[in-house]
mmCIF file of C-alpha atoms in Angstrom:
data_model
loop_
_atom_site.group_PDB
_atom_site.id
_atom_site.type_symbol
_atom_site.label_atom_id
_atom_site.label_comp_id
_atom_site.label_asym_id
_atom_site.label_seq_id
_atom_site.Cartn_x
_atom_site.Cartn_y
_atom_site.Cartn_z
ATOM 1 C CA UNK A 29 -15.886 63.104 -57.743
ATOM 2 C CA UNK A 30 -12.950 61.526 -59.322
ATOM 3 C CA UNK A 31 -10.436 64.079 -57.423
ATOM 4 C CA UNK A 32 -12.004 62.998 -54.648
ATOM 5 C CA UNK A 33 -12.123 59.256 -55.028
ATOM 6 C CA UNK A 34 -8.309 59.827 -56.009
ATOM 7 C CA UNK A 35 -7.456 61.476 -53.091
ATOM 8 C CA UNK A 36 -8.942 59.100 -51.156
ATOM 9 C CA UNK A 37 -7.348 56.215 -52.925
ATOM 10 C CA UNK A 38 -3.958 57.771 -52.671
ATOM 11 C CA UNK A 39 -3.955 58.663 -48.908
ATOM 12 C CA UNK A 40 -5.455 55.066 -48.138
ATOM 13 C CA UNK A 41 -2.343 53.436 -50.070
ATOM 14 C CA UNK A 42 0.230 55.336 -48.555
ATOM 15 C CA UNK A 43 -1.337 54.789 -45.005
ATOM 16 C CA UNK A 44 -1.330 51.077 -45.558
ATOM 17 C CA UNK A 45 2.124 51.350 -46.943
ATOM 18 C CA UNK A 46 3.233 53.234 -43.949
ATOM 19 C CA UNK A 47 1.281 50.980 -41.576
ATOM 20 C CA UNK A 48 3.254 47.863 -43.045
ATOM 21 C CA UNK A 49 6.691 49.280 -41.659
ATOM 22 C CA UNK A 50 5.368 51.601 -38.757
ATOM 23 C CA UNK A 51 3.359 49.275 -36.790
ATOM 24 C CA UNK A 52 6.098 46.855 -36.382
ATOM 25 C CA UNK A 53 8.970 49.239 -35.845
ATOM 26 C CA UNK A 54 6.900 50.629 -33.094
ATOM 27 C CA UNK A 55 6.276 47.038 -31.693
ATOM 28 C CA UNK A 56 10.084 46.256 -31.754
ATOM 29 C CA UNK A 57 10.616 49.574 -29.911
ATOM 30 C CA UNK A 58 8.509 48.821 -27.225
ATOM 31 C CA UNK A 59 10.808 45.586 -26.294
ATOM 32 C CA UNK A 60 13.843 47.595 -26.328
ATOM 33 C CA UNK A 61 14.735 49.312 -22.825
ATOM 34 C CA UNK A 62 16.922 52.411 -24.249
ATOM 35 C CA UNK A 63 14.989 54.034 -26.831
ATOM 36 C CA UNK A 64 15.134 57.617 -25.614
ATOM 37 C CA UNK A 65 17.740 58.711 -28.591
ATOM 38 C CA UNK A 66 15.714 56.808 -31.321
ATOM 39 C CA UNK A 67 12.246 58.389 -29.999
ATOM 40 C CA UNK A 68 13.633 61.871 -29.967
ATOM 41 C CA UNK A 69 14.085 61.212 -33.758
ATOM 42 C CA UNK A 70 11.129 60.051 -34.407
ATOM 43 C CA UNK A 71 9.412 62.912 -32.615
ATOM 44 C CA UNK A 72 11.550 65.561 -34.408
ATOM 45 C CA UNK A 73 10.620 64.219 -37.604
ATOM 46 C CA UNK A 74 7.017 64.182 -37.041
ATOM 47 C CA UNK A 75 7.345 67.889 -37.566
ATOM 48 C CA UNK A 76 9.421 67.756 -40.937
ATOM 49 C CA UNK A 77 8.308 70.494 -43.301
ATOM 50 C CA UNK A 78 6.201 68.794 -46.141
ATOM 51 C CA UNK A 79 7.769 70.943 -48.871
ATOM 52 C CA UNK A 80 11.261 69.799 -47.333
ATOM 53 C CA UNK A 81 10.513 66.285 -47.899
ATOM 54 C CA UNK A 82 8.918 67.336 -51.339
ATOM 55 C CA UNK A 83 11.979 68.949 -52.417
ATOM 56 C CA UNK A 84 14.364 65.794 -51.214
ATOM 57 C CA UNK A 85 11.900 63.201 -53.049
ATOM 58 C CA UNK A 86 11.596 65.439 -56.307
ATOM 59 C CA UNK A 87 15.535 65.317 -56.170
ATOM 60 C CA UNK A 88 15.567 61.781 -55.756
ATOM 61 C CA UNK A 89 13.131 61.211 -58.440
ATOM 62 C CA UNK A 90 14.044 63.438 -60.925
ATOM 63 C CA UNK A 91 15.387 62.489 -64.164
ATOM 64 C CA UNK A 92 18.439 63.686 -62.933
ATOM 65 C CA UNK A 93 18.542 62.046 -59.804
ATOM 66 C CA UNK A 94 19.887 58.735 -58.241
ATOM 67 C CA UNK A 95 17.213 56.432 -59.204
ATOM 68 C CA UNK A 96 17.036 57.751 -62.919
ATOM 69 C CA UNK A 97 19.872 54.890 -64.074
ATOM 70 C CA UNK A 98 18.048 52.278 -62.716
ATOM 71 C CA UNK A 99 15.364 53.372 -64.873
ATOM 72 C CA UNK A 100 12.948 53.931 -62.025
ATOM 73 C CA UNK A 101 10.385 56.907 -62.953
ATOM 74 C CA UNK A 102 7.927 57.857 -60.608
ATOM 75 C CA UNK A 103 7.908 61.902 -60.555
ATOM 76 C CA UNK A 104 4.401 63.090 -61.688
ATOM 77 C CA UNK A 105 2.790 59.857 -61.063
ATOM 78 C CA UNK A 106 0.358 59.028 -58.373
ATOM 79 C CA UNK A 107 2.986 56.509 -57.170
ATOM 80 C CA UNK A 108 5.147 59.153 -56.322
ATOM 81 C CA UNK A 109 2.588 61.047 -53.909
ATOM 82 C CA UNK A 110 1.952 57.389 -52.344
ATOM 83 C CA UNK A 111 5.448 57.103 -51.399
ATOM 84 C CA UNK A 112 6.070 60.720 -50.127
ATOM 85 C CA UNK A 113 2.702 60.598 -47.834
ATOM 86 C CA UNK A 114 3.578 57.062 -46.706
ATOM 87 C CA UNK A 115 7.394 58.647 -45.679
ATOM 88 C CA UNK A 116 5.517 61.933 -44.267
ATOM 89 C CA UNK A 117 3.292 59.424 -41.994
ATOM 90 C CA UNK A 118 5.538 57.370 -40.756
ATOM 91 C CA UNK A 119 6.945 59.157 -37.770
ATOM 92 C CA UNK A 120 3.504 60.214 -36.920
ATOM 93 C CA UNK A 121 2.287 56.122 -36.868
ATOM 94 C CA UNK A 122 5.477 55.037 -35.064
ATOM 95 C CA UNK A 123 5.396 57.466 -32.509
ATOM 96 C CA UNK A 124 1.812 57.486 -31.466
ATOM 97 C CA UNK A 125 1.349 53.495 -31.735
ATOM 98 C CA UNK A 126 4.746 53.665 -29.843
ATOM 99 C CA UNK A 127 2.787 55.316 -26.744
ATOM 100 C CA UNK A 128 -0.200 53.073 -27.012
ATOM 101 C CA UNK A 129 1.855 49.830 -26.862
ATOM 102 C CA UNK A 130 4.130 50.915 -24.397
ATOM 103 C CA UNK A 131 1.457 51.986 -21.753
ATOM 104 C CA UNK A 132 -0.533 48.484 -22.565
ATOM 105 C CA UNK A 133 3.236 46.879 -22.233
ATOM 106 C CA UNK A 134 3.757 48.237 -18.804
ATOM 107 C CA UNK A 135 0.131 47.919 -17.384
ATOM 108 C CA UNK A 136 -0.064 44.074 -18.731
ATOM 109 C CA UNK A 137 2.923 42.285 -19.346
ATOM 110 C CA UNK A 138 4.559 41.600 -16.374
ATOM 111 C CA UNK A 139 1.057 41.071 -14.616
ATOM 112 C CA UNK A 140 0.423 38.451 -17.263
ATOM 113 C CA UNK A 141 3.803 37.183 -16.690
ATOM 114 C CA UNK A 142 3.765 36.728 -13.062
ATOM 115 C CA UNK A 143 0.581 34.597 -13.341
ATOM 116 C CA UNK A 144 1.931 31.967 -15.616
ATOM 117 C CA UNK A 145 0.821 33.286 -19.122
ATOM 118 C CA UNK A 146 3.189 32.436 -21.961
ATOM 119 C CA UNK A 147 4.903 35.088 -24.310
ATOM 120 C CA UNK A 148 2.633 34.261 -26.878
ATOM 121 C CA UNK A 149 -0.637 35.120 -24.548
ATOM 122 C CA UNK A 150 1.432 38.150 -23.173
ATOM 123 C CA UNK A 151 1.879 39.140 -26.728
ATOM 124 C CA UNK A 152 -1.806 38.184 -27.729
ATOM 125 C CA UNK A 153 -3.300 40.340 -24.506
ATOM 126 C CA UNK A 154 -1.077 43.424 -25.608
ATOM 127 C CA UNK A 155 -2.317 43.052 -29.322
ATOM 128 C CA UNK A 156 -5.867 42.773 -28.181
ATOM 129 C CA UNK A 157 -6.057 45.871 -25.403
ATOM 130 C CA UNK A 158 -3.924 48.350 -27.524
ATOM 131 C CA UNK A 159 -5.781 47.400 -30.546
ATOM 132 C CA UNK A 160 -8.319 50.633 -30.494
ATOM 133 C CA UNK A 161 -5.254 52.675 -29.747
ATOM 134 C CA UNK A 162 -3.408 51.488 -32.927
ATOM 135 C CA UNK A 163 -6.408 51.912 -34.999
ATOM 136 C CA UNK A 164 -6.766 55.561 -33.946
ATOM 137 C CA UNK A 165 -3.350 56.091 -34.863
ATOM 138 C CA UNK A 166 -3.814 54.349 -38.285
ATOM 139 C CA UNK A 167 -6.672 56.677 -38.879
ATOM 140 C CA UNK A 168 -4.931 59.517 -37.574
ATOM 141 C CA UNK A 169 -1.881 59.140 -40.301
ATOM 142 C CA UNK A 170 -4.321 58.903 -43.018
ATOM 143 C CA UNK A 171 -6.040 62.226 -42.006
ATOM 144 C CA UNK A 172 -2.326 63.683 -41.863
ATOM 145 C CA UNK A 173 -1.963 62.202 -45.577
ATOM 146 C CA UNK A 174 -5.430 63.271 -46.799
ATOM 147 C CA UNK A 175 -4.554 67.164 -45.802
ATOM 148 C CA UNK A 176 -1.342 67.070 -47.195
ATOM 149 C CA UNK A 177 -0.512 69.499 -49.870
ATOM 150 C CA UNK A 178 3.270 70.129 -50.568
ATOM 151 C CA UNK A 179 4.205 66.872 -51.439
ATOM 152 C CA UNK A 180 1.452 65.926 -53.755
ATOM 153 C CA UNK A 181 2.061 68.943 -55.544
ATOM 154 C CA UNK A 182 6.102 68.613 -56.189
ATOM 155 C CA UNK A 183 6.300 65.055 -56.824
ATOM 156 C CA UNK A 184 2.469 64.715 -58.011
ATOM 157 C CA UNK A 185 2.499 67.827 -60.548
ATOM 158 C CA UNK A 186 -1.058 68.495 -60.121
ATOM 159 C CA UNK A 187 -1.816 66.575 -63.309
ATOM 160 C CA UNK A 188 -5.720 66.790 -64.185
ATOM 161 C CA UNK A 189 -7.546 63.461 -64.216
ATOM 162 C CA UNK A 190 -3.869 61.747 -63.302
ATOM 163 C CA UNK A 191 -2.220 63.061 -60.166
ATOM 164 C CA UNK A 192 -4.953 65.856 -58.781
ATOM 165 C CA UNK A 193 -5.937 65.516 -55.466
ATOM 166 C CA UNK A 194 -8.389 67.472 -53.090
ATOM 167 C CA UNK A 195 -5.757 70.208 -51.720
ATOM 168 C CA UNK A 196 -3.901 70.435 -55.032
ATOM 169 C CA UNK A 197 -7.477 70.921 -56.853
ATOM 170 C CA UNK A 198 -8.023 73.516 -53.836
ATOM 171 C CA UNK A 199 -4.991 75.396 -54.100
ATOM 172 C CA UNK A 200 -5.238 75.632 -58.080
ATOM 173 C CA UNK A 201 -8.827 76.660 -57.990
ATOM 174 C CA UNK A 202 -8.014 79.525 -55.509
ATOM 175 C CA UNK A 203 -5.209 80.606 -58.168
ATOM 176 C CA UNK A 204 -7.650 80.516 -61.014
ATOM 177 C CA UNK A 205 -10.162 82.329 -59.114
ATOM 178 C CA UNK A 206 -12.455 79.300 -59.052
ATOM 179 C CA UNK A 207 -13.820 79.757 -55.579
ATOM 180 C CA UNK A 208 -16.897 77.732 -56.006
ATOM 181 C CA UNK A 209 -14.939 74.573 -56.822
ATOM 182 C CA UNK A 210 -12.692 75.370 -54.065
ATOM 183 C CA UNK A 211 -14.913 75.974 -51.684
ATOM 184 C CA UNK A 212 -17.563 72.683 -52.639
ATOM 185 C CA UNK A 213 -13.810 70.390 -52.315
ATOM 186 C CA UNK A 214 -12.685 72.403 -49.278
ATOM 187 C CA UNK A 215 -15.882 71.587 -47.541
ATOM 188 C CA UNK A 216 -15.759 67.896 -48.644
ATOM 189 C CA UNK A 217 -12.365 67.776 -46.818
ATOM 190 C CA UNK A 218 -13.171 69.336 -44.006
ATOM 191 C CA UNK A 219 -16.450 66.740 -43.215
ATOM 192 C CA UNK A 220 -13.912 63.621 -43.995
ATOM 193 C CA UNK A 221 -11.610 65.541 -41.547
ATOM 194 C CA UNK A 222 -14.532 65.908 -38.938
ATOM 195 C CA UNK A 223 -15.908 62.086 -39.274
ATOM 196 C CA UNK A 224 -12.365 60.735 -38.726
ATOM 197 C CA UNK A 225 -12.361 63.313 -35.732
ATOM 198 C CA UNK A 226 -15.377 61.927 -34.085
ATOM 199 C CA UNK A 227 -14.215 58.248 -35.209
ATOM 200 C CA UNK A 228 -10.884 58.653 -32.839
ATOM 201 C CA UNK A 229 -12.942 60.328 -30.126
ATOM 202 C CA UNK A 230 -15.087 57.262 -30.198
ATOM 203 C CA UNK A 231 -12.254 54.910 -30.267
ATOM 204 C CA UNK A 232 -10.183 56.596 -27.474
ATOM 205 C CA UNK A 233 -13.379 56.212 -25.642
ATOM 206 C CA UNK A 234 -13.352 52.865 -26.025
ATOM 207 C CA UNK A 235 -9.378 52.319 -25.175
ATOM 208 C CA UNK A 236 -10.467 54.385 -21.916
ATOM 209 C CA UNK A 237 -12.993 51.692 -20.876
ATOM 210 C CA UNK A 238 -11.299 49.006 -21.948
#
């Protein structure tokens, strides 16, 4: 149970962290006219291999890394996993949120301005109309973080009672031949993913109707 709660806590914290810079970045990109290159870079980062990102973070956070002289010791801590997952899901969050905001801006902003709405009113309208899509983007990012293995294993170390999350516990269970625990955790993870998928479907339905 502790492993499950730790997984939700770590992935939830990573999602909140990514939201603090991902959503504002998406909105800023929406206001810009020429973002083709930036958009292409972000899209390419969505599919970055997690083991590569995990390796880079390991080198950054290790005792011989560039942050060591500053006294920063995050390797093999939950905070390292949070940081890694936040970085991992940021491109996904920016990409999906940008599409939602862009469609909303194109649909409503010019019409609202032509009807005499102020910029503040237009911004309020954009936020209101795009909210279901933005929430769906955040939930999707949380799902991505929750199912992540490479980063959690490399910078978390899979330490029992400290950095072990569901994905690393499943991998360890299979390696040890403890399939019962691995299957139970796998079913829990699958259940959470199904609930997230259903929630996304409902949000998309609300967004489409709205």
